Amino acid sequence: MIEDSLQRTRSRLVDAENLFNAGSATRSDVLRVDALVSSQQSAIADARAFRKVAERNLAVMMNEPTRAYDVGEDILAPPHDLGELPAVDDMIAEAQANRLEVRSLERAVDGMHQNIRATRAQYYPRLDAFADALYANPNQRFFPLSPVWRASWSVGVQLSYTINQSLRTKAQVRELKTNKRELVLQAELMRRAIAIEVAQAYHDRERALAAIELSTRGLASSVEAYRVASENYKLGAATTNEIIAAEGEQVQAALRAVNSRIDLHVATTRLLYATGRLNPK
């Protein structure tokens, strides 16, 4: 983008020099256009240096040798088609049903509820049933002992109760209930946070779509305005200030168009994640 602007400005520098030689422009006009060329060259050098630093930082984070990285996604291409999106309230309900974070907390609440039920059983006496069979030589259940293989069996029940078990169980149940309430609160806070996240991503996507339409129109207008200003400048009917301003407006319009498409990709990805459609399997 800046490189394209540099090429245009160099062409205008040639026009300024021609106008200066023809006596239709001043030396100041030529120098101002030349200064703009230098400024754009400096911006390109800064961008290349920033890219090298970013590549090295990325290589360090990925623990691999430094190399040239390429952009893996065409930001100017339309993002993934989501089809006809439902209303934002429906998407919030979808997110709260699909997000793994909410599911995990709900399962934890269910597990805590079952734990409370199991602990409450300790309020009551414990009844154990047992049975065993023995075939031995000698079988010590027979008297007197004799070296003979004999079989025996026994069944029974055992009722036990600890006097202070009720107090301990009450304290355990209260602790478990407190933990359950904390999990329920965390789940509710998670649902509210998801609702905000979905709503923000949903409206950011709408804003990005509107911004793309407006920035596209603005870019087309700025390109045409620059073309007209360039023609007038060649004829000596436009000033250097006008051509520099037209160039700046065209660059800013192009940046807004690119940024709006980046915003759309980001908002679409955030919306897919927020609704649980990007949950890992």
Short mmCIF file of C-alpha atoms in Angstrom, two decimals:
data_model
loop_
_atom_site.label_atom_id
_atom_site.label_comp_id
_atom_site.label_asym_id
_atom_site.label_seq_id
_atom_site.Cartn_x
_atom_site.Cartn_y
_atom_site.Cartn_z
CA MET A 1 0.00 0.00 0.00
CA ILE A 2 2.71 2.47 0.96
CA GLU A 3 4.81 1.20 -1.93
CA ASP A 4 1.96 1.98 -4.33
CA SER A 5 1.68 5.41 -2.78
CA LEU A 6 5.43 5.87 -3.24
CA GLN A 7 5.15 5.11 -6.94
CA ARG A 8 2.35 7.63 -7.33
CA THR A 9 4.26 10.27 -5.43
CA ARG A 10 7.35 9.71 -7.57
CA SER A 11 5.20 10.28 -10.62
CA ARG A 12 3.93 13.50 -9.08
CA LEU A 13 7.52 14.50 -8.36
CA VAL A 14 8.28 14.17 -12.05
CA ASP A 15 5.22 16.32 -12.79
CA ALA A 16 6.37 18.91 -10.24
CA GLU A 17 9.82 19.08 -11.81
CA ASN A 18 8.27 19.48 -15.26
CA LEU A 19 6.02 22.25 -14.00
CA PHE A 20 8.98 23.90 -12.32
CA ASN A 21 10.97 23.80 -15.55
CA ALA A 22 7.97 25.27 -17.36
CA GLY A 23 7.69 28.04 -14.79
CA SER A 24 4.29 26.89 -13.49
CA ALA A 25 5.56 25.67 -10.09
CA THR A 26 8.01 26.90 -7.53
CA ARG A 27 11.06 25.22 -6.17
CA SER A 28 9.19 24.89 -2.89
CA ASP A 29 6.53 22.75 -4.57
CA VAL A 30 9.18 20.38 -5.90
CA LEU A 31 10.85 20.11 -2.51
CA ARG A 32 7.57 19.41 -0.73
CA VAL A 33 6.76 16.52 -3.06
CA ASP A 34 10.35 15.27 -2.70
CA ALA A 35 9.98 15.42 1.08
CA LEU A 36 6.83 13.31 0.79
CA VAL A 37 8.80 10.73 -1.21
CA SER A 38 11.45 10.60 1.53
CA SER A 39 8.79 10.26 4.21
CA GLN A 40 7.20 7.33 2.40
CA GLN A 41 10.57 5.65 1.89
CA SER A 42 11.22 6.01 5.61
CA ALA A 43 7.82 4.46 6.40
CA ILE A 44 8.62 1.50 4.15
CA ALA A 45 12.00 1.02 5.87
CA ASP A 46 10.31 1.11 9.29
CA ALA A 47 7.72 -1.44 8.18
CA ARG A 48 10.39 -3.82 6.88
CA ALA A 49 12.38 -3.49 10.10
CA PHE A 50 9.26 -4.14 12.16
CA ARG A 51 8.53 -7.24 10.09
CA LYS A 52 12.01 -8.62 10.73
CA VAL A 53 11.64 -8.07 14.47
CA ALA A 54 8.19 -9.65 14.46
CA GLU A 55 9.49 -12.68 12.53
CA ARG A 56 12.30 -13.17 15.01
CA ASN A 57 9.95 -12.85 17.98
CA LEU A 58 7.58 -15.37 16.41
CA ALA A 59 10.43 -17.79 15.73
CA VAL A 60 11.56 -17.51 19.37
CA MET A 61 8.03 -18.17 20.65
CA MET A 62 7.68 -21.17 18.32
CA ASN A 63 11.19 -22.42 19.18
CA GLU A 64 12.30 -22.74 15.59
CA PRO A 65 15.02 -21.14 13.44
CA THR A 66 14.38 -17.62 12.22
CA ARG A 67 12.85 -17.61 8.77
CA ALA A 68 10.60 -15.52 6.58
CA TYR A 69 6.94 -16.00 7.44
CA ASP A 70 4.06 -15.49 5.05
CA VAL A 71 0.57 -14.38 5.90
CA GLY A 72 -1.47 -17.56 5.97
CA GLU A 73 -4.87 -15.92 5.50
CA ASP A 74 -5.99 -13.50 2.85
CA ILE A 75 -7.56 -10.76 4.92
CA LEU A 76 -9.02 -9.14 1.81
CA ALA A 77 -10.99 -12.30 1.02
CA PRO A 78 -14.43 -12.72 2.63
CA PRO A 79 -14.34 -14.69 5.90
CA HIS A 80 -16.15 -17.95 6.52
CA ASP A 81 -19.80 -17.68 5.49
CA LEU A 82 -21.96 -18.04 8.59
CA GLY A 83 -25.18 -18.13 6.63
CA GLU A 84 -28.29 -16.50 8.02
CA LEU A 85 -27.43 -15.72 11.63
CA PRO A 86 -30.20 -15.99 14.25
CA ALA A 87 -31.03 -13.17 16.62
CA VAL A 88 -28.44 -12.25 19.20
CA ASP A 89 -30.56 -13.71 22.03
CA ASP A 90 -30.73 -17.04 20.22
CA MET A 91 -26.97 -17.01 19.71
CA ILE A 92 -26.47 -16.31 23.42
CA ALA A 93 -28.64 -19.31 24.26
CA GLU A 94 -26.66 -21.41 21.78
CA ALA A 95 -23.38 -20.32 23.34
CA GLN A 96 -24.52 -21.07 26.88
CA ALA A 97 -25.57 -24.55 25.74
CA ASN A 98 -22.41 -25.32 23.75
CA ARG A 99 -19.54 -23.73 25.63
CA LEU A 100 -17.41 -26.33 27.37
CA GLU A 101 -16.76 -24.03 30.32
CA VAL A 102 -20.45 -23.97 31.24
CA ARG A 103 -20.78 -27.70 30.73
CA SER A 104 -17.83 -28.33 33.01
CA LEU A 105 -19.30 -26.20 35.79
CA GLU A 106 -22.71 -27.83 35.41
CA ARG A 107 -21.15 -31.28 35.71
CA ALA A 108 -19.25 -30.12 38.78
CA VAL A 109 -22.52 -28.91 40.35
CA ASP A 110 -24.16 -32.28 39.62
CA GLY A 111 -21.20 -34.11 41.12
CA MET A 112 -21.31 -31.93 44.24
CA HIS A 113 -25.05 -32.64 44.59
CA GLN A 114 -24.43 -36.38 44.47
CA ASN A 115 -21.63 -35.97 47.00
CA ILE A 116 -24.02 -34.21 49.37
CA ARG A 117 -26.55 -37.03 49.03
CA ALA A 118 -23.88 -39.61 49.74
CA THR A 119 -22.65 -37.70 52.78
CA ARG A 120 -26.16 -37.33 54.19
CA ALA A 121 -26.40 -41.11 54.37
CA GLN A 122 -23.96 -40.97 57.28
CA TYR A 123 -26.74 -39.49 59.45
CA TYR A 124 -28.24 -42.97 59.72
CA PRO A 125 -26.89 -46.20 61.23
CA ARG A 126 -24.86 -48.33 58.90
CA LEU A 127 -26.15 -51.77 58.04
CA ASP A 128 -23.65 -54.21 56.53
CA ALA A 129 -24.46 -57.68 55.29
CA PHE A 130 -21.80 -60.34 54.94
CA ALA A 131 -21.46 -63.93 53.83
CA ASP A 132 -18.56 -66.32 53.49
CA ALA A 133 -17.83 -69.95 52.75
CA LEU A 134 -14.89 -72.09 53.83
CA TYR A 135 -13.61 -75.44 52.64
CA ALA A 136 -10.47 -76.46 54.57
CA ASN A 137 -8.52 -79.32 56.09
CA PRO A 138 -8.80 -79.07 58.97
CA ASN A 139 -11.81 -76.78 59.18
CA GLN A 140 -11.49 -74.91 62.47
CA ARG A 141 -15.21 -74.40 62.69
CA PHE A 142 -15.59 -78.07 63.59
CA PHE A 143 -14.61 -79.38 67.01
CA PRO A 144 -12.69 -81.36 67.69
CA LEU A 145 -10.22 -80.68 64.90
CA SER A 146 -9.55 -83.57 62.60
CA PRO A 147 -7.54 -83.88 59.35
CA VAL A 148 -10.61 -84.05 57.16
CA TRP A 149 -11.77 -81.74 54.34
CA ARG A 150 -14.97 -80.09 55.45
CA ALA A 151 -17.10 -77.22 54.12
CA SER A 152 -18.79 -74.50 56.17
CA TRP A 153 -20.56 -71.22 55.52
CA SER A 154 -21.97 -68.27 57.41
CA VAL A 155 -24.18 -65.24 56.68
CA GLY A 156 -25.13 -62.29 58.81
CA VAL A 157 -25.80 -58.58 59.15
CA GLN A 158 -24.06 -55.93 61.18
CA LEU A 159 -25.60 -52.67 62.42
CA SER A 160 -23.16 -49.94 63.49
CA TYR A 161 -23.51 -46.31 64.50
CA THR A 162 -21.02 -43.78 65.80
CA ILE A 163 -22.38 -41.43 68.42
CA ASN A 164 -20.62 -38.26 67.18
CA GLN A 165 -20.96 -39.14 63.49
CA SER A 166 -24.05 -36.95 63.18
CA LEU A 167 -22.13 -33.81 64.18
CA ARG A 168 -19.29 -34.54 61.77
CA THR A 169 -21.75 -35.29 58.97
CA LYS A 170 -23.61 -32.02 59.53
CA ALA A 171 -20.37 -30.03 59.22
CA GLN A 172 -19.40 -31.94 56.06
CA VAL A 173 -22.81 -31.35 54.48
CA ARG A 174 -22.66 -27.63 55.24
CA GLU A 175 -19.20 -27.41 53.67
CA LEU A 176 -20.35 -29.28 50.59
CA LYS A 177 -23.42 -27.05 50.26
CA THR A 178 -21.17 -23.99 50.41
CA ASN A 179 -18.96 -25.42 47.70
CA LYS A 180 -22.02 -26.17 45.59
CA ARG A 181 -23.30 -22.60 45.93
CA GLU A 182 -19.89 -21.31 44.83
CA LEU A 183 -20.01 -23.53 41.74
CA VAL A 184 -23.56 -22.40 40.95
CA LEU A 185 -22.43 -18.77 41.27
CA GLN A 186 -19.43 -19.41 39.02
CA ALA A 187 -21.70 -21.01 36.43
CA GLU A 188 -24.04 -18.02 36.52
CA LEU A 189 -21.17 -15.56 36.20
CA MET A 190 -19.83 -17.62 33.29
CA ARG A 191 -23.22 -17.47 31.55
CA ARG A 192 -23.35 -13.70 31.98
CA ALA A 193 -19.81 -13.28 30.69
CA ILE A 194 -20.63 -15.45 27.68
CA ALA A 195 -23.74 -13.37 27.00
CA ILE A 196 -21.64 -10.20 26.97
CA GLU A 197 -18.97 -11.84 24.82
CA VAL A 198 -21.47 -13.07 22.24
CA ALA A 199 -23.31 -9.76 22.09
CA GLN A 200 -20.09 -7.81 21.65
CA ALA A 201 -18.79 -10.12 18.90
CA TYR A 202 -22.19 -10.12 17.19
CA HIS A 203 -22.44 -6.33 17.08
CA ASP A 204 -18.75 -5.94 16.22
CA ARG A 205 -19.38 -8.11 13.19
CA GLU A 206 -22.34 -5.99 12.16
CA ARG A 207 -20.25 -2.86 12.62
CA ALA A 208 -17.42 -4.37 10.55
CA LEU A 209 -19.81 -5.25 7.72
CA ALA A 210 -21.12 -1.71 7.66
CA ALA A 211 -17.58 -0.33 7.83
CA ILE A 212 -16.53 -2.44 4.84
CA GLU A 213 -19.32 -1.01 2.73
CA LEU A 214 -18.56 2.56 3.77
CA SER A 215 -14.78 2.21 3.46
CA THR A 216 -15.14 0.67 -0.01
CA ARG A 217 -17.20 3.63 -1.14
CA GLY A 218 -14.75 6.02 0.51
CA LEU A 219 -11.78 4.36 -1.17
CA ALA A 220 -13.43 4.56 -4.59
CA SER A 221 -14.16 8.25 -4.01
CA SER A 222 -10.63 9.01 -2.83
CA VAL A 223 -9.11 7.18 -5.81
CA GLU A 224 -11.24 9.21 -8.19
CA ALA A 225 -10.45 12.42 -6.31
CA TYR A 226 -6.75 11.67 -6.57
CA ARG A 227 -7.07 10.97 -10.29
CA VAL A 228 -8.78 14.29 -10.87
CA ALA A 229 -6.25 16.12 -8.71
CA SER A 230 -3.39 14.45 -10.60
CA GLU A 231 -4.80 15.52 -13.97
CA ASN A 232 -5.27 19.05 -12.73
CA TYR A 233 -1.79 19.09 -11.25
CA LYS A 234 -0.27 18.09 -14.56
CA LEU A 235 -2.11 20.96 -16.17
CA GLY A 236 -1.08 23.35 -13.44
CA ALA A 237 -4.68 23.77 -12.23
CA ALA A 238 -4.07 22.15 -8.80
CA THR A 239 -1.65 23.14 -6.09
CA THR A 240 0.94 20.97 -4.39
CA ASN A 241 -1.12 21.08 -1.20
CA GLU A 242 -4.09 19.63 -3.04
CA ILE A 243 -2.15 16.74 -4.57
CA ILE A 244 -0.47 15.91 -1.24
CA ALA A 245 -3.83 16.05 0.54
CA ALA A 246 -5.42 13.82 -2.11
CA GLU A 247 -2.60 11.30 -1.77
CA GLY A 248 -2.95 11.26 2.03
CA GLU A 249 -6.71 10.79 1.80
CA GLN A 250 -6.27 7.88 -0.61
CA VAL A 251 -3.78 6.14 1.67
CA GLN A 252 -6.02 6.65 4.71
CA ALA A 253 -9.03 5.36 2.80
CA ALA A 254 -7.09 2.25 1.76
CA LEU A 255 -6.01 1.66 5.36
CA ARG A 256 -9.59 2.00 6.57
CA ALA A 257 -10.71 -0.52 3.95
CA VAL A 258 -8.06 -3.02 5.04
CA ASN A 259 -8.74 -2.46 8.73
CA SER A 260 -12.46 -2.97 8.27
CA ARG A 261 -11.81 -6.36 6.65
CA ILE A 262 -9.43 -7.32 9.44
CA ASP A 263 -12.11 -6.33 11.95
CA LEU A 264 -14.60 -8.55 10.14
CA HIS A 265 -12.29 -11.57 10.28
CA VAL A 266 -11.59 -10.97 13.97
CA ALA A 267 -15.25 -10.44 14.84
CA THR A 268 -16.30 -13.55 12.90
CA THR A 269 -13.71 -15.71 14.65
CA ARG A 270 -14.66 -14.31 18.05
CA LEU A 271 -18.33 -14.95 17.34
CA LEU A 272 -17.65 -18.55 16.30
CA TYR A 273 -15.66 -19.13 19.48
CA ALA A 274 -18.13 -17.31 21.72
CA THR A 275 -21.05 -19.41 20.46
CA GLY A 276 -19.13 -22.65 21.00
CA ARG A 277 -18.84 -23.49 17.32
CA LEU A 278 -15.04 -23.62 17.61
CA ASN A 279 -15.00 -25.85 20.68
CA PRO A 280 -12.21 -28.45 20.47
CA LYS A 281 -13.45 -31.97 19.95
#
